[in-house]
Coordinates of C-alpha atoms in Angstrom, one line a residue:
M8 CA -46.7 9.2 9.4
P9 CA -46.9 8.1 13.0
M10 CA -43.9 8.5 15.4
A11 CA -43.5 4.7 15.8
D12 CA -43.0 4.3 12.2
V13 CA -40.2 6.4 11.5
I14 CA -36.6 6.3 12.2
P15 CA -35.2 8.6 15.4
P16 CA -32.0 10.5 14.5
I17 CA -29.3 9.0 16.7
P18 CA -31.6 7.2 19.4
E19 CA -31.6 7.8 22.6
D20 CA -29.7 5.8 24.8
A21 CA -31.3 3.4 27.9
L22 CA -27.6 4.7 29.8
A23 CA -27.6 7.9 31.6
R24 CA -26.0 10.4 28.6
P25 CA -23.3 12.7 30.0
K26 CA -24.8 16.7 29.8
G27 CA -22.9 19.5 27.4
F28 CA -21.8 19.6 24.2
M29 CA -18.4 18.9 24.5
R30 CA -18.8 16.0 26.7
R31 CA -21.7 14.7 24.6
Y32 CA -20.4 15.0 20.8
V33 CA -17.1 15.8 21.2
F34 CA -15.7 13.9 24.0
S35 CA -18.1 11.4 23.7
T36 CA -18.1 7.3 25.1
D37 CA -21.0 6.7 23.5
H38 CA -20.5 4.6 20.0
R39 CA -22.6 6.2 17.8
V40 CA -21.4 9.3 18.1
I41 CA -17.4 7.8 17.7
G42 CA -18.6 5.9 14.5
I43 CA -20.2 9.0 13.0
Q44 CA -16.6 11.0 14.2
Y45 CA -15.0 8.0 12.4
W46 CA -16.7 8.0 9.4
L47 CA -16.4 12.0 8.8
L48 CA -12.4 11.5 10.0
A49 CA -12.7 9.1 6.6
L50 CA -14.9 11.2 4.6
V51 CA -12.2 14.3 5.0
S52 CA -9.2 12.0 4.2
V53 CA -10.5 10.6 0.9
F54 CA -11.3 14.0 -0.5
I55 CA -7.8 14.8 0.8
G56 CA -6.7 11.4 -1.0
M57 CA -8.6 11.7 -4.0
A58 CA -6.7 16.1 -4.8
L59 CA -3.2 14.2 -4.4
S60 CA -4.4 11.4 -6.9
A61 CA -5.9 14.6 -9.2
L62 CA -2.8 16.2 -8.8
M63 CA -0.4 13.0 -9.7
R64 CA -2.7 12.0 -13.1
L65 CA -2.5 15.6 -14.1
Q66 CA 1.1 14.8 -14.2
L67 CA 1.3 11.6 -15.7
G68 CA -1.3 12.8 -17.8
W69 CA 0.6 16.4 -18.8
P70 CA 4.0 16.0 -17.9
G71 CA 6.4 19.7 -17.3
V72 CA 3.1 21.5 -18.0
R73 CA 2.6 24.7 -15.9
F74 CA -0.6 25.0 -14.1
S75 CA -0.9 28.5 -12.7
F76 CA -3.5 27.3 -9.8
L77 CA -0.7 24.9 -8.5
K78 CA 1.7 28.4 -8.0
V79 CA -1.3 29.5 -5.4
L80 CA -2.1 25.9 -4.3
L81 CA 1.5 24.7 -3.5
P82 CA 3.7 28.3 -3.7
N83 CA 6.6 26.4 -1.7
A84 CA 6.2 22.6 -3.4
A85 CA 5.8 24.0 -6.7
P86 CA 6.7 27.7 -7.0
G87 CA 6.9 27.4 -11.1
G88 CA 3.3 25.7 -11.4
N89 CA 4.9 22.4 -12.6
I90 CA 5.2 19.2 -10.8
S91 CA 8.6 17.5 -10.3
P92 CA 9.5 14.3 -9.6
D93 CA 10.7 14.9 -6.1
L94 CA 6.9 16.6 -5.6
Y95 CA 5.6 13.5 -7.3
L96 CA 7.3 10.9 -4.9
S97 CA 5.6 12.9 -2.3
L98 CA 2.3 13.1 -3.4
V99 CA 2.6 9.1 -4.1
T100 CA 3.6 8.8 -0.4
M101 CA 0.9 10.7 1.0
H102 CA -1.8 9.4 -1.0
G103 CA -1.2 6.0 -0.3
T104 CA -0.9 6.5 3.3
I105 CA -3.9 8.6 4.0
M106 CA -5.9 5.9 2.0
I107 CA -5.0 3.1 3.5
F108 CA -4.8 4.0 7.0
F109 CA -7.5 6.6 7.6
V110 CA -9.8 5.7 4.9
L111 CA -9.9 1.9 4.1
T112 CA -8.8 1.2 7.8
T113 CA -10.9 3.7 9.2
A114 CA -13.9 3.8 8.2
P115 CA -15.5 -0.2 7.7
Q116 CA -14.0 -0.8 10.9
G117 CA -13.8 2.2 13.1
G118 CA -16.8 3.6 11.5
F119 CA -19.4 1.3 10.6
G120 CA -18.5 -1.1 13.3
N121 CA -18.9 1.3 16.0
L122 CA -22.3 2.6 14.6
F123 CA -23.6 -1.2 14.1
L124 CA -21.7 -3.7 15.8
P125 CA -23.5 -3.2 19.0
A126 CA -27.1 -2.9 17.8
Q127 CA -26.2 -6.1 15.7
I128 CA -25.4 -8.1 18.8
G129 CA -28.2 -6.7 20.8
A130 CA -25.7 -4.9 23.0
R131 CA -26.1 -1.4 24.4
R132 CA -22.6 -0.2 24.4
M133 CA -19.2 -1.3 23.2
A134 CA -17.1 -3.2 25.7
F135 CA -15.0 0.0 27.1
P136 CA -16.5 3.1 26.3
V137 CA -13.8 5.3 27.4
L138 CA -10.9 2.8 25.1
N139 CA -13.2 3.8 22.4
M140 CA -13.2 7.4 22.7
L141 CA -9.1 7.4 23.4
S142 CA -9.1 5.2 19.9
F143 CA -11.0 7.8 18.0
W144 CA -8.7 10.7 19.4
L145 CA -5.8 9.1 18.8
T146 CA -6.4 8.4 15.0
L147 CA -7.5 12.0 14.7
A148 CA -4.1 12.8 16.2
A149 CA -2.3 10.6 14.0
L150 CA -4.2 11.9 11.0
L151 CA -2.9 15.6 11.9
V152 CA 0.7 14.6 12.7
L153 CA 0.7 13.4 9.1
L154 CA -0.9 16.6 7.4
S155 CA 1.9 18.4 9.5
A156 CA 4.0 17.2 7.1
F157 CA 2.5 19.3 4.3
F158 CA 3.9 22.1 5.7
V159 CA 6.9 21.3 7.5
S160 CA 8.7 18.7 5.3
A161 CA 11.4 20.3 2.8
P162 CA 10.8 22.9 0.2
N163 CA 9.8 21.4 -2.9
V164 CA 7.7 18.4 -1.5
I165 CA 4.7 18.2 0.5
G166 CA 6.2 14.8 2.6
P167 CA 8.8 12.1 2.4
I168 CA 9.3 10.5 -0.6
A169 CA 9.8 7.2 -0.1
G170 CA 5.9 6.2 -0.9
W171 CA 3.8 4.5 1.9
T172 CA 6.1 1.3 2.4
M173 CA 8.8 3.3 3.6
Y174 CA 11.3 1.3 2.3
P175 CA 14.7 1.4 3.5
P176 CA 17.8 2.3 3.7
L177 CA 17.0 5.5 1.6
S178 CA 14.3 6.3 4.4
A179 CA 16.7 5.6 7.2
L180 CA 19.2 8.1 5.9
G181 CA 17.8 11.4 6.5
E182 CA 17.5 14.5 4.4
I183 CA 20.3 13.4 2.6
S184 CA 18.4 10.8 0.8
G185 CA 16.0 13.2 -0.8
P186 CA 13.9 16.1 0.5
G187 CA 11.2 15.1 3.0
Q188 CA 13.4 12.3 4.3
G189 CA 14.5 13.7 7.2
T190 CA 11.2 15.8 9.2
G191 CA 8.7 14.3 6.6
V192 CA 9.7 10.6 7.6
V193 CA 10.1 11.3 11.1
L194 CA 6.4 12.4 11.1
W195 CA 5.4 10.0 8.6
L196 CA 6.4 7.3 11.7
L197 CA 5.0 9.1 14.3
S198 CA 2.0 9.3 12.8
I199 CA 2.1 5.9 11.9
L200 CA 3.4 5.0 15.7
I201 CA 0.4 6.3 16.9
F202 CA -2.0 4.7 14.3
C203 CA -1.0 1.6 15.6
I204 CA -1.7 2.1 19.4
A205 CA -5.1 3.5 18.3
S206 CA -5.9 0.2 16.3
L207 CA -4.6 -2.0 19.0
L208 CA -6.7 -0.4 21.4
G209 CA -10.1 -0.5 19.1
S210 CA -9.3 -3.9 18.3
I211 CA -9.0 -4.7 22.0
N212 CA -12.6 -3.2 22.3
F213 CA -14.2 -4.9 18.8
I214 CA -13.3 -8.3 20.3
T215 CA -14.3 -7.9 23.8
T216 CA -17.5 -6.5 23.0
V217 CA -18.3 -9.2 20.3
L218 CA -17.2 -12.3 23.2
K219 CA -18.9 -10.6 26.0
M220 CA -21.9 -8.8 25.0
R221 CA -24.4 -10.8 22.8
A222 CA -27.7 -10.7 23.8
P223 CA -29.2 -13.8 24.8
G224 CA -30.1 -15.9 22.3
M225 CA -27.0 -14.4 19.9
T226 CA -25.4 -17.2 19.3
P227 CA -21.6 -17.4 17.6
L228 CA -24.1 -18.7 14.3
R229 CA -26.6 -16.2 14.7
L230 CA -24.1 -13.5 14.1
P231 CA -25.1 -11.5 10.8
L232 CA -22.0 -11.6 8.6
T233 CA -20.6 -8.6 9.4
C234 CA -20.1 -9.1 12.6
W235 CA -18.0 -12.0 11.8
S236 CA -16.2 -9.6 9.6
W237 CA -15.8 -7.1 12.2
F238 CA -14.6 -9.4 14.7
T239 CA -12.0 -11.2 12.2
A240 CA -10.6 -7.8 11.2
A241 CA -10.2 -6.9 14.9
G242 CA -8.3 -10.1 15.3
V243 CA -6.1 -9.5 12.5
A244 CA -5.3 -5.7 13.6
L245 CA -4.5 -7.0 17.1
L246 CA -1.6 -9.7 15.9
S247 CA -0.5 -7.4 13.0
F248 CA -0.7 -3.6 14.2
P249 CA 2.7 -4.4 16.9
V250 CA 4.5 -6.1 14.4
L251 CA 4.2 -2.1 12.5
L252 CA 4.6 -0.6 15.8
A253 CA 8.0 -2.4 16.6
A254 CA 9.3 -1.7 12.9
A255 CA 8.2 2.3 13.2
I256 CA 9.8 2.4 16.6
L257 CA 12.9 1.0 14.7
L258 CA 12.9 2.9 12.1
L259 CA 12.7 5.8 14.2
S260 CA 15.8 4.8 15.8
D261 CA 17.5 5.1 13.1
H262 CA 16.9 8.7 13.1
L263 CA 16.6 9.9 16.0
A264 CA 18.9 7.6 18.0
G265 CA 21.6 7.0 16.0
T266 CA 21.2 3.5 15.3
H267 CA 21.7 1.2 12.2
I268 CA 19.2 -1.4 12.0
F269 CA 17.9 -1.2 9.1
I270 CA 21.1 0.7 7.2
P271 CA 23.8 -1.6 5.7
A272 CA 27.3 -1.1 5.9
G273 CA 29.2 0.6 2.6
E274 CA 25.9 2.5 1.5
Y275 CA 26.9 5.1 -1.1
V276 CA 24.4 8.3 -1.7
S277 CA 25.0 10.1 -4.3
G278 CA 28.8 9.0 -4.7
Q279 CA 29.5 9.4 -1.0
L280 CA 29.9 6.9 1.3
M281 CA 27.2 6.8 4.1
T282 CA 27.8 4.2 6.6
A283 CA 31.0 2.6 6.8
D284 CA 30.2 0.9 10.5
A285 CA 27.1 -0.1 9.8
G286 CA 25.2 -3.5 9.3
G287 CA 21.8 -3.4 9.4
S288 CA 19.2 -4.9 7.3
P289 CA 16.6 -3.2 4.8
I290 CA 15.1 -6.4 4.0
L291 CA 14.1 -7.2 7.6
W292 CA 12.1 -3.6 7.3
Q293 CA 10.1 -5.5 4.2
H294 CA 9.8 -8.8 6.5
L295 CA 8.3 -6.7 9.4
F296 CA 6.3 -3.8 7.2
W297 CA 4.6 -7.1 5.1
F298 CA 4.4 -9.1 8.0
F299 CA 1.7 -6.2 8.9
G300 CA 1.0 -5.2 5.3
H301 CA -0.4 -8.3 3.8
P302 CA -3.0 -8.5 6.7
E303 CA -3.6 -5.0 6.2
V304 CA -5.5 -5.9 2.8
Y305 CA -7.5 -8.4 4.5
L306 CA -8.4 -6.0 7.4
A307 CA -10.0 -3.4 4.8
I308 CA -11.7 -5.6 2.9
L309 CA -12.9 -8.0 5.2
P310 CA -16.2 -6.0 6.5
G311 CA -16.8 -4.8 2.8
M312 CA -17.2 -9.0 2.5
G313 CA -19.4 -9.0 5.4
L314 CA -21.6 -6.0 4.5
T315 CA -21.9 -7.5 0.5
S316 CA -23.2 -10.6 2.1
H317 CA -25.4 -9.1 4.4
L318 CA -26.8 -6.9 1.6
L319 CA -27.2 -9.2 -1.3
A320 CA -29.3 -11.7 0.9
T321 CA -31.4 -8.5 2.4
F322 CA -31.9 -7.2 -1.2
A323 CA -32.5 -10.8 -2.9
R324 CA -34.6 -11.4 -0.2
K325 CA -33.1 -14.9 0.3
P326 CA -30.7 -16.4 3.0
V327 CA -27.0 -16.5 2.6
F328 CA -26.0 -18.9 0.6
G329 CA -23.6 -21.3 2.7
Y330 CA -23.4 -19.1 5.9
R331 CA -21.6 -21.4 7.6
A332 CA -19.3 -21.9 4.5
M333 CA -19.1 -18.3 4.5
V334 CA -18.2 -17.6 8.1
A335 CA -15.2 -20.5 7.9
A336 CA -14.0 -18.9 4.7
T337 CA -13.9 -15.6 6.6
A338 CA -12.1 -16.7 9.2
A339 CA -9.7 -18.8 6.8
I340 CA -8.8 -15.6 5.0
G341 CA -7.8 -13.7 8.3
L342 CA -5.8 -16.5 9.1
L343 CA -4.2 -17.3 5.8
G344 CA -3.4 -13.4 5.5
F345 CA -0.7 -13.9 8.2
L346 CA 1.3 -16.5 6.0
I347 CA 1.8 -14.8 2.6
W348 CA 3.6 -11.8 3.5
G349 CA 6.7 -13.3 1.3
H350 CA 4.7 -12.9 -2.0
H351 CA 5.7 -9.2 -1.7
M352 CA 9.5 -9.8 -1.4
F353 CA 10.1 -11.9 -4.6
A354 CA 12.1 -9.2 -6.1
S355 CA 14.5 -9.0 -3.5
G356 CA 16.4 -11.9 -3.7
M357 CA 14.1 -14.4 -1.9
S358 CA 15.3 -17.8 -2.2
P359 CA 13.2 -20.1 -4.5
Y360 CA 12.6 -22.2 -2.0
A361 CA 10.9 -19.8 0.0
A362 CA 9.3 -18.2 -3.2
T363 CA 7.8 -21.4 -4.3
A364 CA 6.1 -21.9 -0.4
F365 CA 4.5 -18.6 -0.8
S366 CA 3.3 -19.0 -4.3
L367 CA 1.7 -22.0 -2.9
L368 CA 0.0 -20.1 0.2
T369 CA -1.0 -17.6 -1.9
L370 CA -3.2 -19.7 -4.3
V371 CA -4.2 -21.0 -1.2
I372 CA -5.9 -18.0 -0.2
G373 CA -7.7 -18.4 -3.4
V374 CA -9.6 -21.2 -1.8
P375 CA -12.2 -19.0 1.0
S376 CA -11.8 -15.9 -1.4
A377 CA -13.8 -18.3 -4.5
V378 CA -15.9 -19.8 -1.8
K379 CA -17.2 -16.0 -1.0
T380 CA -17.3 -15.6 -4.6
F381 CA -19.6 -18.6 -5.3
N382 CA -21.5 -18.0 -2.5
W383 CA -22.6 -14.2 -3.4
L384 CA -24.0 -15.7 -6.8
G385 CA -25.8 -18.5 -5.1
T386 CA -26.8 -16.0 -2.6
I387 CA -28.7 -13.5 -5.6
W388 CA -29.4 -16.7 -8.1
R389 CA -33.0 -16.3 -8.5
G390 CA -33.9 -13.8 -6.0
Q391 CA -36.1 -11.2 -5.7
L392 CA -33.7 -8.9 -6.6
R393 CA -34.6 -5.2 -5.6
F394 CA -31.6 -3.0 -7.4
T395 CA -31.4 0.1 -4.6
T396 CA -28.4 2.2 -4.6
P397 CA -26.7 -0.2 -1.5
M398 CA -27.4 -3.7 -4.1
L399 CA -25.6 -1.9 -6.8
F400 CA -22.7 -0.8 -4.8
S401 CA -23.0 -4.3 -3.3
L402 CA -22.8 -6.4 -7.0
G403 CA -20.4 -3.6 -8.0
F404 CA -17.9 -4.5 -5.0
V405 CA -18.4 -8.1 -6.6
S406 CA -16.8 -7.1 -9.9
L407 CA -14.4 -5.1 -8.9
F408 CA -13.2 -8.2 -5.9
V409 CA -13.4 -10.6 -9.2
S410 CA -11.7 -8.2 -11.8
G411 CA -9.2 -7.5 -9.0
G412 CA -8.5 -11.1 -7.4
L413 CA -7.8 -12.8 -10.6
T414 CA -4.8 -10.9 -11.4
G415 CA -3.4 -11.8 -8.2
L416 CA -2.8 -15.0 -9.3
F417 CA -0.5 -14.0 -12.1
L418 CA 1.5 -11.9 -9.0
G419 CA 1.3 -14.7 -6.6
Q420 CA 3.9 -16.5 -8.7
A421 CA 7.6 -15.2 -8.5
A422 CA 8.1 -16.0 -12.4
L423 CA 5.1 -14.0 -13.1
D424 CA 5.5 -11.3 -10.2
I425 CA 9.3 -10.4 -10.8
P426 CA 9.2 -8.9 -14.4
L427 CA 5.3 -7.0 -13.6
H428 CA 6.1 -6.0 -9.9
D429 CA 7.3 -2.8 -10.8
T430 CA 4.8 -1.7 -13.1
Y431 CA 1.2 -0.4 -13.6
F432 CA 0.2 -3.6 -13.5
V433 CA 0.2 -4.1 -9.7
V434 CA -1.3 -0.5 -9.6
A435 CA -4.3 -2.0 -11.5
H436 CA -4.4 -5.2 -9.1
F437 CA -4.5 -3.8 -5.6
H438 CA -6.7 -0.5 -6.3
L439 CA -9.1 -2.3 -7.8
I440 CA -9.1 -4.9 -5.0
M441 CA -8.3 -3.1 -2.0
G442 CA -8.9 0.2 -2.7
V443 CA -12.0 0.8 -4.8
A444 CA -13.7 -2.2 -4.0
A445 CA -13.2 -1.9 -0.3
V446 CA -14.6 1.9 -1.4
F447 CA -17.7 0.5 -3.0
A448 CA -18.6 -0.9 0.1
L449 CA -18.2 2.1 2.1
F450 CA -20.8 4.0 -0.2
A451 CA -23.3 0.5 0.2
G452 CA -23.1 0.7 3.7
T453 CA -23.5 4.4 3.5
Y454 CA -26.3 4.2 1.3
Y455 CA -28.0 1.5 3.0
W456 CA -27.3 2.6 6.7
F457 CA -28.0 6.4 6.2
P458 CA -31.5 6.3 7.6
R459 CA -30.6 4.6 10.9
M460 CA -27.5 6.9 11.4
F461 CA -29.4 10.9 10.8
G462 CA -33.4 9.5 10.3
R463 CA -33.7 10.8 6.5
M464 CA -33.1 8.9 3.4
M465 CA -30.5 9.4 0.3
S466 CA -32.1 10.2 -2.3
E467 CA -32.3 7.0 -5.0
R468 CA -32.1 8.7 -8.3
L469 CA -29.0 10.6 -7.2
G470 CA -27.6 7.3 -5.7
R471 CA -27.9 5.4 -8.9
I472 CA -26.1 8.4 -11.1
H473 CA -23.5 8.4 -8.7
F474 CA -23.4 4.7 -9.1
V475 CA -23.5 4.5 -12.6
L476 CA -20.6 7.5 -13.0
T477 CA -18.6 5.8 -10.3
F478 CA -18.5 2.1 -11.8
V479 CA -17.9 3.0 -15.3
G480 CA -15.1 5.6 -14.2
V481 CA -12.8 3.2 -12.1
Y482 CA -13.1 0.7 -15.1
A483 CA -12.5 3.0 -17.0
A484 CA -8.8 4.2 -14.9
F485 CA -7.8 1.0 -13.9
M486 CA -8.0 -1.8 -16.6
P487 CA -5.7 0.4 -19.1
M488 CA -3.4 -0.2 -16.2
Y489 CA -2.9 -3.9 -16.8
L490 CA -2.0 -3.5 -20.6
M491 CA 0.2 -0.3 -19.4
G492 CA 2.0 -3.0 -17.1
V493 CA 2.2 -5.5 -19.1
S494 CA 4.0 -3.1 -22.1
G495 CA 6.4 -2.6 -18.9
A496 CA 5.2 1.0 -18.1
P497 CA 7.1 0.9 -14.7
R498 CA 5.2 3.1 -11.2
R499 CA 6.7 5.6 -8.7
Y500 CA 7.7 7.1 -12.3
A501 CA 6.7 11.2 -12.2
F502 CA 6.5 10.6 -16.2
H503 CA 6.7 7.5 -18.5
Y504 CA 7.3 9.7 -21.6
N505 CA 6.9 13.8 -22.7
P506 CA 5.8 14.4 -25.9
A507 CA 6.5 18.0 -25.9
T508 CA 10.4 17.2 -25.0
G509 CA 11.0 13.3 -26.2
E510 CA 12.3 13.0 -22.6
G511 CA 11.4 9.6 -21.1
L512 CA 10.9 5.8 -22.0
Q513 CA 11.0 5.8 -25.7
Y514 CA 9.5 2.5 -25.9
L515 CA 6.3 3.9 -23.8
A516 CA 5.9 6.6 -26.8
G517 CA 2.8 4.7 -28.0
M518 CA 1.3 4.9 -24.6
V519 CA 0.8 8.8 -24.4
P520 CA -2.8 8.8 -25.5
L521 CA -4.1 5.6 -23.0
T522 CA -2.6 7.3 -20.1
R523 CA -4.1 10.8 -20.9
F524 CA -7.5 8.4 -21.4
V525 CA -6.7 7.1 -17.7
S526 CA -6.3 11.0 -16.1
F527 CA -9.6 12.1 -18.0
A528 CA -11.3 8.6 -16.5
A529 CA -9.8 9.5 -13.0
F530 CA -10.9 12.7 -12.9
V531 CA -14.5 12.0 -14.0
T532 CA -14.8 9.7 -11.3
I533 CA -13.6 12.3 -9.0
A534 CA -16.1 14.7 -10.0
A535 CA -18.9 11.8 -9.5
Q536 CA -18.2 11.9 -5.7
F537 CA -19.7 15.2 -5.3
V538 CA -23.1 14.1 -6.6
F539 CA -22.6 11.7 -3.5
V540 CA -21.5 14.6 -1.4
F541 CA -24.6 16.7 -2.8
N542 CA -26.5 13.8 -1.7
L543 CA -25.3 13.2 1.5
L544 CA -25.8 16.8 2.6
W545 CA -28.9 17.6 1.0
S546 CA -30.4 14.4 2.1
W547 CA -29.3 15.1 5.6
W548 CA -31.1 18.1 5.3
R549 CA -34.0 17.7 3.1
G550 CA -34.2 14.1 2.6
P551 CA -37.6 12.4 3.8
Q552 CA -37.7 10.8 7.0
A553 CA -36.8 7.5 6.9
P554 CA -39.6 4.7 7.6
A555 CA -39.0 2.4 10.3
N556 CA -37.2 -0.4 8.7
P557 CA -36.9 1.0 5.1
W558 CA -35.0 -2.0 3.6
E559 CA -37.1 -4.9 5.3
A560 CA -34.2 -6.1 7.0
T561 CA -33.9 -8.8 9.5
T562 CA -31.1 -7.7 11.9
L563 CA -31.5 -6.0 15.6
E564 CA -30.2 -2.7 14.1
W565 CA -33.3 -2.2 12.7
A566 CA -35.5 -3.9 15.4
G567 CA -35.6 -1.0 18.3
A568 CA -36.8 1.6 15.5
A569 CA -40.2 -1.4 14.4
T570 CA -41.1 -0.6 17.6
A571 CA -43.5 1.8 19.7
E572 CA -41.0 1.6 22.9
G573 CA -37.7 2.2 20.9
E574 CA -34.6 0.6 21.0
A575 CA -33.6 2.0 24.6
A576 CA -36.5 0.4 26.2
R577 CA -36.2 -3.1 24.6
S578 CA -33.7 -6.0 25.8
P579 CA -33.7 -8.1 22.6
V580 CA -33.9 -11.5 22.4
V581 CA -32.7 -13.4 19.2
H582 CA -34.7 -16.3 18.4
R583 CA -33.5 -16.8 14.4
G584 CA -30.5 -16.6 12.4
P585 CA -29.7 -13.1 10.8
Y586 CA -30.8 -14.2 6.9
E587 CA -34.7 -15.2 7.5
F588 CA -36.2 -14.2 4.3
S589 CA -39.6 -16.2 2.3
V590 CA -39.6 -18.4 5.2
P591 CA -42.4 -20.5 4.4
G592 CA -45.4 -19.6 6.3
A593 CA -44.3 -16.6 7.9
P594 CA -46.5 -13.4 7.1
R595 CA -44.0 -11.2 5.5
D596 CA -40.9 -11.9 3.4
F597 CA -38.9 -11.2 5.7
V598 CA -38.4 -12.2 9.8
M599 CA -36.8 -10.0 12.2
Q600 CA -34.2 -11.9 14.6
D601 CA -35.9 -11.0 17.3
E602 CA -39.1 -12.0 16.8
P603 CA -40.3 -15.5 18.7
P604 CA -41.1 -18.8 16.7
F605 CA -44.4 -18.6 15.0
S606 CA -45.8 -21.4 17.3
K607 CA -44.8 -19.2 20.4
R608 CA -46.5 -16.0 18.9
R609 CA -50.0 -17.9 18.0
Q610 CA -49.9 -19.3 21.7
G611 CA -49.7 -15.8 22.9
E612 CA -52.0 -14.2 20.5
Q613 CA -54.3 -16.9 21.5

């Protein structure tokens, strides 16, 4: 295969590259190296998070059973080989924190955004390369601080037990409120504090890059929808993370400085009066946390929405249906996401007038979400569909987004949310729409951009096996949770009913087979991810060399490789929109963004 027709792995930049391994690959300011660093950090994090979820499903399916491997794996936390309620709660806390912050927030924005935002807008680098490097290393430091809670928390747990929302007052009182609530909470807060700073630096970089670094001709309405999504997500991060940062500092001061910002007066723990002279408000934490927390949902899902639009058009060989409406919907979701945090707090004793306002606003945000869904369907309608692995995962994203999103309409109404709020109905909802759908987008992005990242193709056969097992597995794992939630199965409980001892909630005794089915489905889904890892490693080592533009895409990240002079020698000029497929009169069924108009090209040929 001629060299001009293949993709070089991590192409050389026109800018001078630093010498030395440490400067070039460890403390690099190259956005592509940093993007891969983010991507690898998220990959490691997701497997830690999955391991924790496997332990949780083991406990829920077979409560009280002693497993000898746990004595070896967790000698301090599970010396008897069983998972105690405290240990279960710490598993929940660490799983949720790792998955939300270090996977769902990090990979789509820091990973894929760094790798391909500059290339897609025709820039050679991010606006602030050093800031970019600093952002990654702070993110890694935040992860290491969080993971240190595995080793330095109290015995019988592997971290704090307050959940990823870290609700006070119990999270503010220290070790007396439970194991892991002292040092574990402090480490959790320090980790989140560092992560917030890293995210703020990253968001400034993304926004500036889109505004100031675009190639000539790359007008806002010629930006790929991936770039609009990264840009909007960066704006959401810029406005939401400072609120979490402030809240984390205040809660940390309750621990280390003796303040009582989130501790109310007259708080009793185990019959002991803890705070006779306090006067703080734990509800204040909920307002601050969810002002960040709900936009965080969109921060995680917006890049996935943009990538799904991008891939559906590419593999349907059609322009995105209603491009301008999709841009408007992206911006509307980013904006409205800041107005509906209150629907997470219906159970806190909120005024019914405020609850009504938040319910109405929650319904309003369904409008741009529906615009996106209908436009995805319009994009693939009567398209010449190519069922590649990235396309399958993109279609899976749409399916999961709809399955999870529709149930959000129930939880957005106070009258329905209050009885469902602390049940598995909520677990199913947010896992499908925020967790699994976003992860499907990550898989789609990895299969799609792997040739651009490493110069090789991933196995399509293994990719399809991975998709089928994962798609069936996640539906089998999470759809039954809706039924469990409607039946009143509470979340955060270490078990619902133990058939061996008769302990637990008697009215859920009939749910034991369904609970074990969910656990088996979760184990199959987790096992399927090793197919992905094998495919990843094998393809990186021995995969076939990738053609220049393997998917026949139109955007600029593939343009450099399609030319003999390569990316570094080109200074692209953009002449077209991002999704010109099946253009009448065009020699191929796709036209790259940097291809000049046909009339000028014909004149040049003459």
